[in-house]
Coordinates of C-alpha atoms in Angstrom, one line a residue:
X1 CA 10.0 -12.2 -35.9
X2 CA 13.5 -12.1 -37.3
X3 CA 15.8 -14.3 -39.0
X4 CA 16.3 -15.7 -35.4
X5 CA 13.2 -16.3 -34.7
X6 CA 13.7 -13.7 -32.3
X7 CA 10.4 -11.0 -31.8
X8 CA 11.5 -7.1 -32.4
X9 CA 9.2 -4.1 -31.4
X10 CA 9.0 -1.2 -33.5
X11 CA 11.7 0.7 -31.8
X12 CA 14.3 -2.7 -32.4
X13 CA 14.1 -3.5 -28.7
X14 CA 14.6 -7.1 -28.9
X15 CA 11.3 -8.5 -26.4
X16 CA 12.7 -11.8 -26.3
X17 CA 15.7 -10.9 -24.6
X18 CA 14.1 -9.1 -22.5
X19 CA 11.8 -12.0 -21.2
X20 CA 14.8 -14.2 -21.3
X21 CA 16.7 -11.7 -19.0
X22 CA 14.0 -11.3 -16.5
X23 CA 13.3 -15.2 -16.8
X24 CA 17.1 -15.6 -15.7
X25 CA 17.2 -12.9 -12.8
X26 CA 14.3 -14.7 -11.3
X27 CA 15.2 -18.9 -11.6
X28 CA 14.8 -20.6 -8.8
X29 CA 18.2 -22.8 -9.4
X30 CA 20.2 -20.0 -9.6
X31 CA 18.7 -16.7 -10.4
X32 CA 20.4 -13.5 -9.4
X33 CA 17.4 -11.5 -8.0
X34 CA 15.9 -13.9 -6.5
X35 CA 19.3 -15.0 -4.5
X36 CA 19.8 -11.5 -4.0
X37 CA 16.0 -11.2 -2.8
X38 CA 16.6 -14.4 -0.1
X39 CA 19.7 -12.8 1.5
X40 CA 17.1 -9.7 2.1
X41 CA 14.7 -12.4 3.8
X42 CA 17.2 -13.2 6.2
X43 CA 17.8 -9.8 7.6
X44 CA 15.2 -9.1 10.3
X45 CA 14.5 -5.2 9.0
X46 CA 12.0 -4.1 11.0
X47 CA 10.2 -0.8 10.6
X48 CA 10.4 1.7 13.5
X49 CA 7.5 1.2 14.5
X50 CA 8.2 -2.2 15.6
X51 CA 11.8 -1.5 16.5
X52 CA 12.2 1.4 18.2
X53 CA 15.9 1.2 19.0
X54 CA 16.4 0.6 15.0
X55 CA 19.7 2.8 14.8
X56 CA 21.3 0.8 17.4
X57 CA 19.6 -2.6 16.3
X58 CA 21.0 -1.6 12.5
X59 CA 19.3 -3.8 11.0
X60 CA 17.5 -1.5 8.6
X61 CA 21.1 0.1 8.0
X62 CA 22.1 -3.7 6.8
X63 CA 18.8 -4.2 4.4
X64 CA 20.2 -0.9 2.7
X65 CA 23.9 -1.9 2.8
X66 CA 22.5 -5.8 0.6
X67 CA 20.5 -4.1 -1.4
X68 CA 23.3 -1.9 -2.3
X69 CA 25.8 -4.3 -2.8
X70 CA 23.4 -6.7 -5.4
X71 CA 22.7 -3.3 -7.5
X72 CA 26.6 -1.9 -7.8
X73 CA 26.9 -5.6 -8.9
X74 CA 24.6 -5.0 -11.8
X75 CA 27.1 -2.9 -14.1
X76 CA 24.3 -0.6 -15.4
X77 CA 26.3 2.4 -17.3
X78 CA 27.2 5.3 -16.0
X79 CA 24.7 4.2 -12.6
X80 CA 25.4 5.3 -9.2
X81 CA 24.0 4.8 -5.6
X82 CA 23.5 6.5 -2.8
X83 CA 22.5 6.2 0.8
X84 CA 20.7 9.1 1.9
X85 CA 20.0 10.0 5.7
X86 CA 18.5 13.1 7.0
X87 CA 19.3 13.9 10.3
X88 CA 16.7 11.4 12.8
X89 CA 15.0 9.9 9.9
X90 CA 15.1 6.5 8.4
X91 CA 17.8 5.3 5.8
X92 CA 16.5 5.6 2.0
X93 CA 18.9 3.9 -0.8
X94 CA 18.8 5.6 -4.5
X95 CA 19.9 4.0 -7.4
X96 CA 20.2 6.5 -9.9
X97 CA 21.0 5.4 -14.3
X98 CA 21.1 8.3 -16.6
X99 CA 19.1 8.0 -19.6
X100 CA 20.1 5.6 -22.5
X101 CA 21.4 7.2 -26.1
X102 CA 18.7 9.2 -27.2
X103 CA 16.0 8.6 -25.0
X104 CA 13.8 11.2 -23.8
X105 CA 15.7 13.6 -21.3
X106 CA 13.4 16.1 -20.5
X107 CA 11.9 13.7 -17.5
X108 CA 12.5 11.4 -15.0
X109 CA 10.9 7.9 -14.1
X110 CA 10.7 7.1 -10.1
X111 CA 10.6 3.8 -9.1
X112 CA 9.6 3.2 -5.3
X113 CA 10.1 0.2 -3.1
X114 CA 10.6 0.2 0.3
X115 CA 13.3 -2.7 2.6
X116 CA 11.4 -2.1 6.0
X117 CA 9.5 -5.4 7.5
X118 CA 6.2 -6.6 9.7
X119 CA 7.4 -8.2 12.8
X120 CA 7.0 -12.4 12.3
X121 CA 3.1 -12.0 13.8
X122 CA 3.0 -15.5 15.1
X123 CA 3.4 -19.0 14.4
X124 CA 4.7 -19.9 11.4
X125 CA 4.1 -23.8 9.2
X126 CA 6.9 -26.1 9.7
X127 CA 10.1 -25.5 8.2
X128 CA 8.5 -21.5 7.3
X129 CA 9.9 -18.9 9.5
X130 CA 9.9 -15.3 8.9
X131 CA 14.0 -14.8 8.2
X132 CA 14.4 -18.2 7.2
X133 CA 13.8 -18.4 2.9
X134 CA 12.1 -20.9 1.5
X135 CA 11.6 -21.7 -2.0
X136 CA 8.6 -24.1 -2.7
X137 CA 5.8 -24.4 -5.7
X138 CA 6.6 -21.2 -7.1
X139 CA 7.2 -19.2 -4.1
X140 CA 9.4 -17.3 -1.8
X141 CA 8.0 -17.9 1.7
X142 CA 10.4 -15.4 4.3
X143 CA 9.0 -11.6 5.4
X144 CA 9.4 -9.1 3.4
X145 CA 9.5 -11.3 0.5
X146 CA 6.1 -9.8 -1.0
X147 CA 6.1 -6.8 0.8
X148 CA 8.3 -5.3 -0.3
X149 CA 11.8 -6.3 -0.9
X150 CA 11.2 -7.9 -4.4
X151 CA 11.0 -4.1 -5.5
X152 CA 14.6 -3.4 -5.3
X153 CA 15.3 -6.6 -7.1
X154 CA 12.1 -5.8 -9.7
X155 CA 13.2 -2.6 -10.6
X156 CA 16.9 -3.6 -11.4
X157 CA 16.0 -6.5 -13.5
X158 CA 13.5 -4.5 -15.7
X159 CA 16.9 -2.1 -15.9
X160 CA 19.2 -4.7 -17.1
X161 CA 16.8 -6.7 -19.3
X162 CA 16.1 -3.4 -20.9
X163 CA 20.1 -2.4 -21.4
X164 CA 20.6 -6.2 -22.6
X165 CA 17.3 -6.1 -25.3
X166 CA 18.5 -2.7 -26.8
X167 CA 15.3 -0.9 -25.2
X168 CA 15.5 3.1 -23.6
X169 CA 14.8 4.7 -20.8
X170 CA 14.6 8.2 -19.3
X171 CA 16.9 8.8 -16.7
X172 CA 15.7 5.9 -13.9
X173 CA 16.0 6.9 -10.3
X174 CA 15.1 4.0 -8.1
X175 CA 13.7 5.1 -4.5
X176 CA 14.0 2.6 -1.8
X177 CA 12.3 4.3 1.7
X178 CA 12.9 1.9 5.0
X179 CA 9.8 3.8 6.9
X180 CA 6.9 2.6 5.0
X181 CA 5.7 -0.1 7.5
X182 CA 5.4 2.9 10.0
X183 CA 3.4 5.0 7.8
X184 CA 6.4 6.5 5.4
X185 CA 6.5 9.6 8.0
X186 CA 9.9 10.2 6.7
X187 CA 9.2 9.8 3.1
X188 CA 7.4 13.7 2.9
X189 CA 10.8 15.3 3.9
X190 CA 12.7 13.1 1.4
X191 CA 10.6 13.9 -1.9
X192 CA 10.9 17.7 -0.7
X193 CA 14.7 17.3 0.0
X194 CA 15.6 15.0 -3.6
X195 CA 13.3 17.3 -5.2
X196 CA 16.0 19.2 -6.8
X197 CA 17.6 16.4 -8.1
X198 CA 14.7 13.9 -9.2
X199 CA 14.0 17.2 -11.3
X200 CA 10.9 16.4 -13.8
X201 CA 9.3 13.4 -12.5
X202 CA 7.3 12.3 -15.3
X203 CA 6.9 8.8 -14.3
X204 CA 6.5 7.1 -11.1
X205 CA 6.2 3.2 -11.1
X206 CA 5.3 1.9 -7.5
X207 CA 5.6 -1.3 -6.9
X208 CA 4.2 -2.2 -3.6
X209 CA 0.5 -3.1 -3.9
X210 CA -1.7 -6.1 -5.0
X211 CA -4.2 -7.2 -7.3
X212 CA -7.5 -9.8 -7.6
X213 CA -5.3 -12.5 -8.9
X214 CA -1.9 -13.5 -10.1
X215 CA -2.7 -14.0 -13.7
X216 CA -3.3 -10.5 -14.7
X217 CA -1.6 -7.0 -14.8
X218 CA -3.7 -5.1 -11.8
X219 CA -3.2 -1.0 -11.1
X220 CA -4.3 0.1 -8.3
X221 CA -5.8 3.7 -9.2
X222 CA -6.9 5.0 -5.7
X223 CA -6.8 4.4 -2.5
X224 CA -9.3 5.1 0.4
X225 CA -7.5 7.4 2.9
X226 CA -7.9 7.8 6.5
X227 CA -8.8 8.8 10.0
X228 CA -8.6 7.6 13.6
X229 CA -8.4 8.8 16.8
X230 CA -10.2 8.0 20.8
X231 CA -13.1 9.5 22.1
X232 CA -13.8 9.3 25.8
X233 CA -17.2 9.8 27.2
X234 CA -16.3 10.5 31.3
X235 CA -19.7 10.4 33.7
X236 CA -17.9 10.1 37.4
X237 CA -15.0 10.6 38.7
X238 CA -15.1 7.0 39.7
X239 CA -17.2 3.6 39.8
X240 CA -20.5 3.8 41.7
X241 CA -22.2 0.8 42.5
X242 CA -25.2 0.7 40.0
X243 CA -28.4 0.7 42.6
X244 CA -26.9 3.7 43.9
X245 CA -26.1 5.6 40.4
X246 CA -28.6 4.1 37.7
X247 CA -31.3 6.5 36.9
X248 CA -29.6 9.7 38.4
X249 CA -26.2 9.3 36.1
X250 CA -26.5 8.0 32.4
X251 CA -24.2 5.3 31.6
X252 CA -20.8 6.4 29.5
X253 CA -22.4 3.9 26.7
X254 CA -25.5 5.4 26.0
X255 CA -23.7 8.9 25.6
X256 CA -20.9 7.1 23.4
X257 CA -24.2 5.8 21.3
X258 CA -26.0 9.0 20.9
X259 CA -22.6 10.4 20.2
X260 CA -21.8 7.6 17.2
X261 CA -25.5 8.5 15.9
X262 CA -25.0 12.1 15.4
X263 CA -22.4 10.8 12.4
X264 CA -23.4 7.8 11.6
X265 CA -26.7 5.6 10.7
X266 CA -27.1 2.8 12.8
X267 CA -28.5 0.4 10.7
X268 CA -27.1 1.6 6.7
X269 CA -23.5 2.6 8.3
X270 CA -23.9 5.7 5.9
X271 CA -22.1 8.7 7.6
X272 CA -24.1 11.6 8.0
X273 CA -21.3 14.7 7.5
X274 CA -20.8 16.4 4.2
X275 CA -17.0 16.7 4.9
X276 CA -17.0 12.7 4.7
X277 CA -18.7 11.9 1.7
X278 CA -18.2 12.3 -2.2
X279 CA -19.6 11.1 -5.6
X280 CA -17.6 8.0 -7.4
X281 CA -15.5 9.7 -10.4
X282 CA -16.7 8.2 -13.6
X283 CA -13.1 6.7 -14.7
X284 CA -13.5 4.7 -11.5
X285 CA -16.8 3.4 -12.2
X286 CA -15.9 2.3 -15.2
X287 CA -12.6 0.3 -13.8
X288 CA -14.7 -1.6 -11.6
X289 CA -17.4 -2.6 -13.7
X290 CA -14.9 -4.1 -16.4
X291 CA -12.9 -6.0 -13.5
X292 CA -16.7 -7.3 -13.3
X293 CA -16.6 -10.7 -10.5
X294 CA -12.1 -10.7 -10.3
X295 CA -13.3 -8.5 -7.9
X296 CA -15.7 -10.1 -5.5
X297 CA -14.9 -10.5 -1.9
X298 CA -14.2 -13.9 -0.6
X299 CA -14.2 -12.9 3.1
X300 CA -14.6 -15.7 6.2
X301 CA -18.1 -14.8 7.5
X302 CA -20.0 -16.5 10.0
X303 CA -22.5 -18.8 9.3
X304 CA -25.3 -16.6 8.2
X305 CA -23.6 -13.7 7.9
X306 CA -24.4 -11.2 4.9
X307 CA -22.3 -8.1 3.1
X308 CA -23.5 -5.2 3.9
X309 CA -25.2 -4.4 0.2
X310 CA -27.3 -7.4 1.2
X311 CA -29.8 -8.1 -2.0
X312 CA -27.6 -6.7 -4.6
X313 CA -26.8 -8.2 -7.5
X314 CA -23.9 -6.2 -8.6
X315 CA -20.2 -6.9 -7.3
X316 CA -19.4 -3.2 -8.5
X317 CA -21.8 -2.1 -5.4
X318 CA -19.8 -4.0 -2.8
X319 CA -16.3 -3.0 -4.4
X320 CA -17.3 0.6 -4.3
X321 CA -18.9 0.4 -0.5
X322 CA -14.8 -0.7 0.0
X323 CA -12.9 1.5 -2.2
X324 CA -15.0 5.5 -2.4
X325 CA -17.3 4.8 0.5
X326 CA -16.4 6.3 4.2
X327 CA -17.1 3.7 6.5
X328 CA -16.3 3.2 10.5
X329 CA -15.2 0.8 12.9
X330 CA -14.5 0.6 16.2
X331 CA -11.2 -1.4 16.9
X332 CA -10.8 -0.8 20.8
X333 CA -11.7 -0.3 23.8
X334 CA -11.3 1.1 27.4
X335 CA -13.5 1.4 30.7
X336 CA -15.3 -2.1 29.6
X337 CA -13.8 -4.9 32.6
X338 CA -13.5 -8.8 31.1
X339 CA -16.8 -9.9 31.1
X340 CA -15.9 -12.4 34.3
X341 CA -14.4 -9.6 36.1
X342 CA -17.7 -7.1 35.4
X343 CA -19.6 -6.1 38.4
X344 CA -23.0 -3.6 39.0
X345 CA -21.0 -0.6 38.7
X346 CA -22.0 2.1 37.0
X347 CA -18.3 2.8 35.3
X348 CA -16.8 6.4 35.2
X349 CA -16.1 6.3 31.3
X350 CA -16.0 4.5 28.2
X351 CA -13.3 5.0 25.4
X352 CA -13.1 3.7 22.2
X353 CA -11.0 3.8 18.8
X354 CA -12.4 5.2 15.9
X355 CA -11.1 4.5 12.5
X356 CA -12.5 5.8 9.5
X357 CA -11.8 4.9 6.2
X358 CA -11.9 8.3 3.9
X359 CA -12.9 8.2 -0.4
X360 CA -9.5 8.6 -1.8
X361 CA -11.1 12.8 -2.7
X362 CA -12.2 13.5 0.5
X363 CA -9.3 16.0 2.6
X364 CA -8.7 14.2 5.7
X365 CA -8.1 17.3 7.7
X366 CA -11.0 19.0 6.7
X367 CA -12.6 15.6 7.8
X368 CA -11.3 15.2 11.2
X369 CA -12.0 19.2 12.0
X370 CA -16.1 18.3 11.4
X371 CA -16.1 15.3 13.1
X372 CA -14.5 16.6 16.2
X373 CA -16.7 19.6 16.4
X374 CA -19.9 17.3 16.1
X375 CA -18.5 15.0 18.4
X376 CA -17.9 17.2 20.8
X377 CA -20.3 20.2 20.4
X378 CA -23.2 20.1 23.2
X379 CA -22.3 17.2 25.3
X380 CA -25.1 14.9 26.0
X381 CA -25.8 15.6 30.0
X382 CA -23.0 17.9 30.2
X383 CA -20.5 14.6 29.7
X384 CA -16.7 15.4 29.6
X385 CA -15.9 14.3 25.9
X386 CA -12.4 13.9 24.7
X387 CA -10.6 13.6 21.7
X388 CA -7.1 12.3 21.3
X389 CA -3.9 11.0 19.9
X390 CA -6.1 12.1 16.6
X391 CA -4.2 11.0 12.9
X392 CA -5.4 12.2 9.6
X393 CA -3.8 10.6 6.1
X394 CA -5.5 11.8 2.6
X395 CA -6.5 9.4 0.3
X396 CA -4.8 9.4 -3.4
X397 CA -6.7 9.1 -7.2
X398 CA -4.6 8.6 -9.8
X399 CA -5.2 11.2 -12.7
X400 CA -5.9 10.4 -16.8
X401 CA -3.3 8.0 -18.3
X402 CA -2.2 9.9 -21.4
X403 CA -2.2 7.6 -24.9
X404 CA 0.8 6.6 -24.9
X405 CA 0.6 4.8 -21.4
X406 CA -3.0 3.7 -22.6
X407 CA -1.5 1.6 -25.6
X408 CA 1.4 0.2 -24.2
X409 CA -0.8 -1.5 -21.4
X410 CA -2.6 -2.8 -23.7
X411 CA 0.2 -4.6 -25.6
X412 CA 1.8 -5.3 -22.4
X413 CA -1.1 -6.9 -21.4
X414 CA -1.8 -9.0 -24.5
X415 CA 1.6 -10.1 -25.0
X416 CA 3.3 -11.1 -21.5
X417 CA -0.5 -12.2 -19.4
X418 CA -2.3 -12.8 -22.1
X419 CA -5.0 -11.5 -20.4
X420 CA -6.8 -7.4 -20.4
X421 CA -5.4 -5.5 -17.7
X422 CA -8.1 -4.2 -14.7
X423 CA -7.9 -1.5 -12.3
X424 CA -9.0 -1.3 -8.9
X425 CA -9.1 0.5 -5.8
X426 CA -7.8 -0.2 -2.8
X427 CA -9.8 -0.2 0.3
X428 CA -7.1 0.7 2.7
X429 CA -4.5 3.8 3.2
X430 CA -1.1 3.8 1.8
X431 CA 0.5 7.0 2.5
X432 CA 3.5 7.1 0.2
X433 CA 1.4 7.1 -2.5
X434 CA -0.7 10.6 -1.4
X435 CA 2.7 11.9 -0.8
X436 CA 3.9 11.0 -4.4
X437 CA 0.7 12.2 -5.9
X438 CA 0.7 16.0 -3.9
X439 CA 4.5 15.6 -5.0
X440 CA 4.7 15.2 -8.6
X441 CA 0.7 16.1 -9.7
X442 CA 1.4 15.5 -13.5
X443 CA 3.5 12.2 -13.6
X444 CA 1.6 9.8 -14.9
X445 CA 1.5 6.7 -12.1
X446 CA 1.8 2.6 -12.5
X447 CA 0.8 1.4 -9.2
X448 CA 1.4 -2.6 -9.2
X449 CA 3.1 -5.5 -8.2
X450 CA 2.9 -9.4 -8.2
X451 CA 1.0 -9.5 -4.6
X452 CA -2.9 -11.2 -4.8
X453 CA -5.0 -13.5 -2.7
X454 CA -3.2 -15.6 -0.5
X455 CA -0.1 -14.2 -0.2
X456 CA 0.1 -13.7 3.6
X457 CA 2.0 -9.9 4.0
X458 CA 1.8 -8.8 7.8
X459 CA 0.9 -12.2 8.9
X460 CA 2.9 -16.0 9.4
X461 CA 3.9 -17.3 5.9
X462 CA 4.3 -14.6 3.6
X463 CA 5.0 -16.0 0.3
X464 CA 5.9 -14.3 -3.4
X465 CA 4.7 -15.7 -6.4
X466 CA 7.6 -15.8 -9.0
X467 CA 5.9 -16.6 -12.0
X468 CA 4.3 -13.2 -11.4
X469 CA 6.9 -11.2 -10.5
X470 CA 8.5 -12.8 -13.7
X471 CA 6.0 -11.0 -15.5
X472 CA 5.4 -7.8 -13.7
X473 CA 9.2 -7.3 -13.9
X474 CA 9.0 -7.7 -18.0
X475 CA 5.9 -5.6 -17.8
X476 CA 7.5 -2.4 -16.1
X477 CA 10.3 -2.8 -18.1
X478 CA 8.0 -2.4 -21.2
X479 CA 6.1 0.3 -19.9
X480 CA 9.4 2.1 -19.3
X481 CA 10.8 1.6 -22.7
X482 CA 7.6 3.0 -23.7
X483 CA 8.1 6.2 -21.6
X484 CA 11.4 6.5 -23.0
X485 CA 10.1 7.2 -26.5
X486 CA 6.7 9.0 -25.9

C-alpha cells in the first residue's frame, strides 16, 4: 500500500480506484450503469424470433440508440461508436477505444454482449413485470437485466475504472449483437464483415453466461453443441379403425421405436453412432473435478426419481453426462390425439422432435449426415420416413490459457472473490461463441458473467445480482489490464 493507504499493482495501476469506480457505476442510489442498465429494462427489445415485424416495431433499433447514448456519455479518449447494419440483418452497436499510451498494439480485445430480449413468459410476482425495473435485496428484477444488457454497461465500467486507476489496455472494441436470442444467425456475417477492422483479435471477453454460484469467478470453457430436426414415420394414408388394421399394418410407434433403437440404447441413453461421440479432453476433466460438489445438480425430480448415473458417487460423472456426453430428447409431438379425444384407430403417422445435445468436439454436420442416413436407410416395413426442418450448431472448447492469463486469474481471484476460480461446461448450445472460436482460433477467451442459480433468464422474474456484477466488472477490467502488458 502507499502513503494513502491506497493498494498499487506492479504496473502503478491504482486497484483501489478501480474498485471504487466500478463500486460507483453500479450503486443502487445513484449509480450510472445501473440507471443506465434500468432504462434498457424498460425497452421491450425483443429478438426476431419473437418479434417478427422488429424493423417496424423498432424496438431493437431503440435498445441500440440507449445503449449508445449512456457510452458517448462516458468520455473515454479518443472512443467512438457505431451502429452497424447489413442489409436484412439485425442492428449490432460497436464501441470502439484505441489503446492507452503504450499498451500493447499489436492486438485487439473483443468484448461481446448482446441487447435482444425473451418475451415476458408468463406471470410475473407482484410489483415484478418484465419492462418494469425493480431494484430489491441486491437485485435488478426487469428482462434482459441478466441476460444480457448488463454487458454493455459491464464492459464500459471496466473501461472507465481502468482510464480513472491509471491501468492499460489494447485497443477495446466492444460488440453488442441484437440477434442472439434467435440463435445470433446474423452474428457469422458480422465477424466476417468487421474482420478487417477488429484486425488481430487477441482477446475476446464474453460476457453472457453463468456460473455454480455468485461468490466465485466461473468460465465457462465449452459448451455442448447441437442438433434437432422431425422424423415422421407414415403407415396409411389415413386412420383405420384398429379391428380392421391391427395385425396387417404396424403401428407408426413401433417403427418410430425400432427407429430410436438403431441410435440409441434404451435403457443407458448411450448413442450408438461414432459421428456422435468423443473422449473427454483432459483439461476438461481436470476443471470439473476441482469445481468438485459447486457443481452438483439441484434439479426438481419427482418423488423417487434418480439421475441417470444412478449409484455413483462422483458429481464429476453427472457433470460430464451434461457437458461432453450426446444425449436425446424428444420435445414434441404429432399424430398422438388428447388422450380424451383418442379412439381405436390405427393412426396414419407419428412425428416427433428430436433434439440432440452434441460434445462441444463433435462436428454437428457430420453428425446430422449419419444420423439421417441410419434413420432413414431400410425402412422398417417399407414405412415412408421423413426428415425435416433439420438444424445443426457446433459445439465450442476453448483452447490453452497462456501464462499470463493463468496468473492474473489467479490474483483476480484471490483479491476481488476471495475465493479460487472453477471452470465448467455448459450443457446447452450458445452459438456466438462457436462463431467466435472458428473466427478468431488463437485469441485467448474469458467466457463469464455474474448470472448463477436462481436468476430466472427466459422465465417471469429475472433478476441480476449486483454485488456480483460489481465484481465481475473489476475482474475483466483486471484481466484486461493484464492483456495490455503481456
Amino acid at each position: 500500500m502507499d502513503a494513502k493507504g491506497e493498494t498499487r499493482a506492479a504496473d502503478g495501476m491504482d486497484t483501489t480506484v478501480i474498485r471504487e469506480t466500478v463500486r460507483d457505476r453500479w450503486s443502487p442510489d445513484s449509480g450510472a450503469a445501473l440507471e443506465g442498465l434500468s432504462g434498457l429494462v424498460e425497452i421491450p427489445a425483443l429478438s426476431p424470433s419473437f418479434d417478427a415485424d422488429w424493423q417496424r416495431t423498432g424496438a431493437l433499433h431503440d435498445a441500440i440508440a440507449h445503449v449508445r447514448t449512456y457510452l458517448d456519455a462516458r468520455g473515454l479518449p479518443g472512443a467512438t461508436t457505431e451502429v452497424v447494419e447489413l442489409p436484412g440483418r439485425t442492428p449490432v452497436l460497436l464501441l470502439d477505444v484505441p489503446a492507452t499510451e503504450g499498451a500493447r498494439t499489436d492486438e485487439t480485445v473483443v468484448v461481446y454482449g448482446h441487447l435482444d430480449k425473451q418475451p415476458e413468459a408468463g406471470e410475473w410476482s407482484p410489483g415484478l413485470g418484465p419492462w418494469k425495473p425493480v431494484v430489491k435485496d441486491g437485485r435488478l428484477y426487469g428482462r434482459g437485466a441478466n441476460d444480457d444488457g448488463y454487458a454493455a454497461y459491464a464492459a464500459a465500467t471496466a473501461l472507465e475504472a481502468l482510464h480513472a486507476a491509471g491501468g492499460a489496455h489494447a485497443r477495446a472494441v466492444v460488440l453488442l449483437e441484437t440477434c442472439e436470442e434467435s440463435g445470433s444467425r446474423d452474428l457469422d456475417a458480422y465477424l466476417e464483415h468487421l474482420r478487417p477492422r477488429l484486425g488481430e483479435v487477441g482477446l475476446v471477453v464474453c460476457l453472457d453466461t453463468s456460473g455454480a454460484d455468485h461468490e466465485r469467478l466461473w468460465l465457462a470453457t465449452s459448451l455442448r453443441g447441437m442438433i434437432s430436426f422431425d422424423l415422421t414415420v407414415r403407415v396409411l394414408t389415413s386412420g383405420v379403425h384398429s379391428g380392421h388394421a391391427s395385425g396387417f399394418v404396424p403401428s407408426s410407434f413401433r417403427i418410430l421405436r425400432e427407429l430410436l433403437d438403431r441410435i440409441e440404447d434404451p435403457r443407458s441413453g448411450e448413442l450408438h453412432l461414432p459421428e456422435l461421440v468423443t473422449d473427454v479432453p483432459a483439461d476438461r476433466l481436470a476443471e470439473v473435478r476441482a469445481a468438485g460438489d459447486a457443481l452438483a445438480p439441484t434439479l426438481p425430480l419427482v418423488e423417487g426419481m434418480r439421475y441417470s448415473r444412478d449409484g455413483t458417487a462422483d458429481v464429476a460423472d453427472l457433470v460430464l453426462a451434461n457437458t461432453w456426453a450426446t444425449t436425446l430428447s424428444v420435445t414434441g409431438a404429432e399424430g398422438l390425439p388428447p388422450l380424451a379425444d383418442a379412439g381405436n384407430v390405427l393412426r396414419p403417422y407419428t412425428s416427433v422432435k428430436l433434439s440432440f445435445r452434441l460434445p462441444p468436439t463433435v462436428e454437428a454436420n457430420t453428425a446430422l449426415e449419419a444420423l439421417t442416413t441410419t434413420l432413414t436407410a431400410d425402412p422398417p416395413y417399407g414405412a415412408q420416413i421423413d426428415i425435416a426442418r433439420a438444424d445443426a450448431a457446433t459445439g465450442w472448447n476453448a483452447g490453452p490459457r497462456v501464462p499470463w492469463l493463468e496468473s492474473t486469474l489467479d490474483t483476480v481471484s484471490d483479491e476481488v472473490f476471495g475465493l479460487p476460480w472453477r471452470a465448467l461446461g455448459l450443457g446447452g448450445t450458445i452459438p456466438f461463441l462457436g462463431m467466435f472460436g472458428r473466427a478468431y482460433p488463437d485469441a485467448q477467451f474469458v467466457v463469464t458473467g455474474p448470472r448463477g442459480p436462481g436468476n430466472n433468464a427466459h422465465v417471469p422474474d429475472e433478476w441480476l445480482h449486483l454485488q456480483q456484477t460489481e465484481r465481475v466488472t473489476e475482474a475483466v477490467a483486471r484481466i484486461i489490464d493484464a492483456h495490455a502488458r503481456a
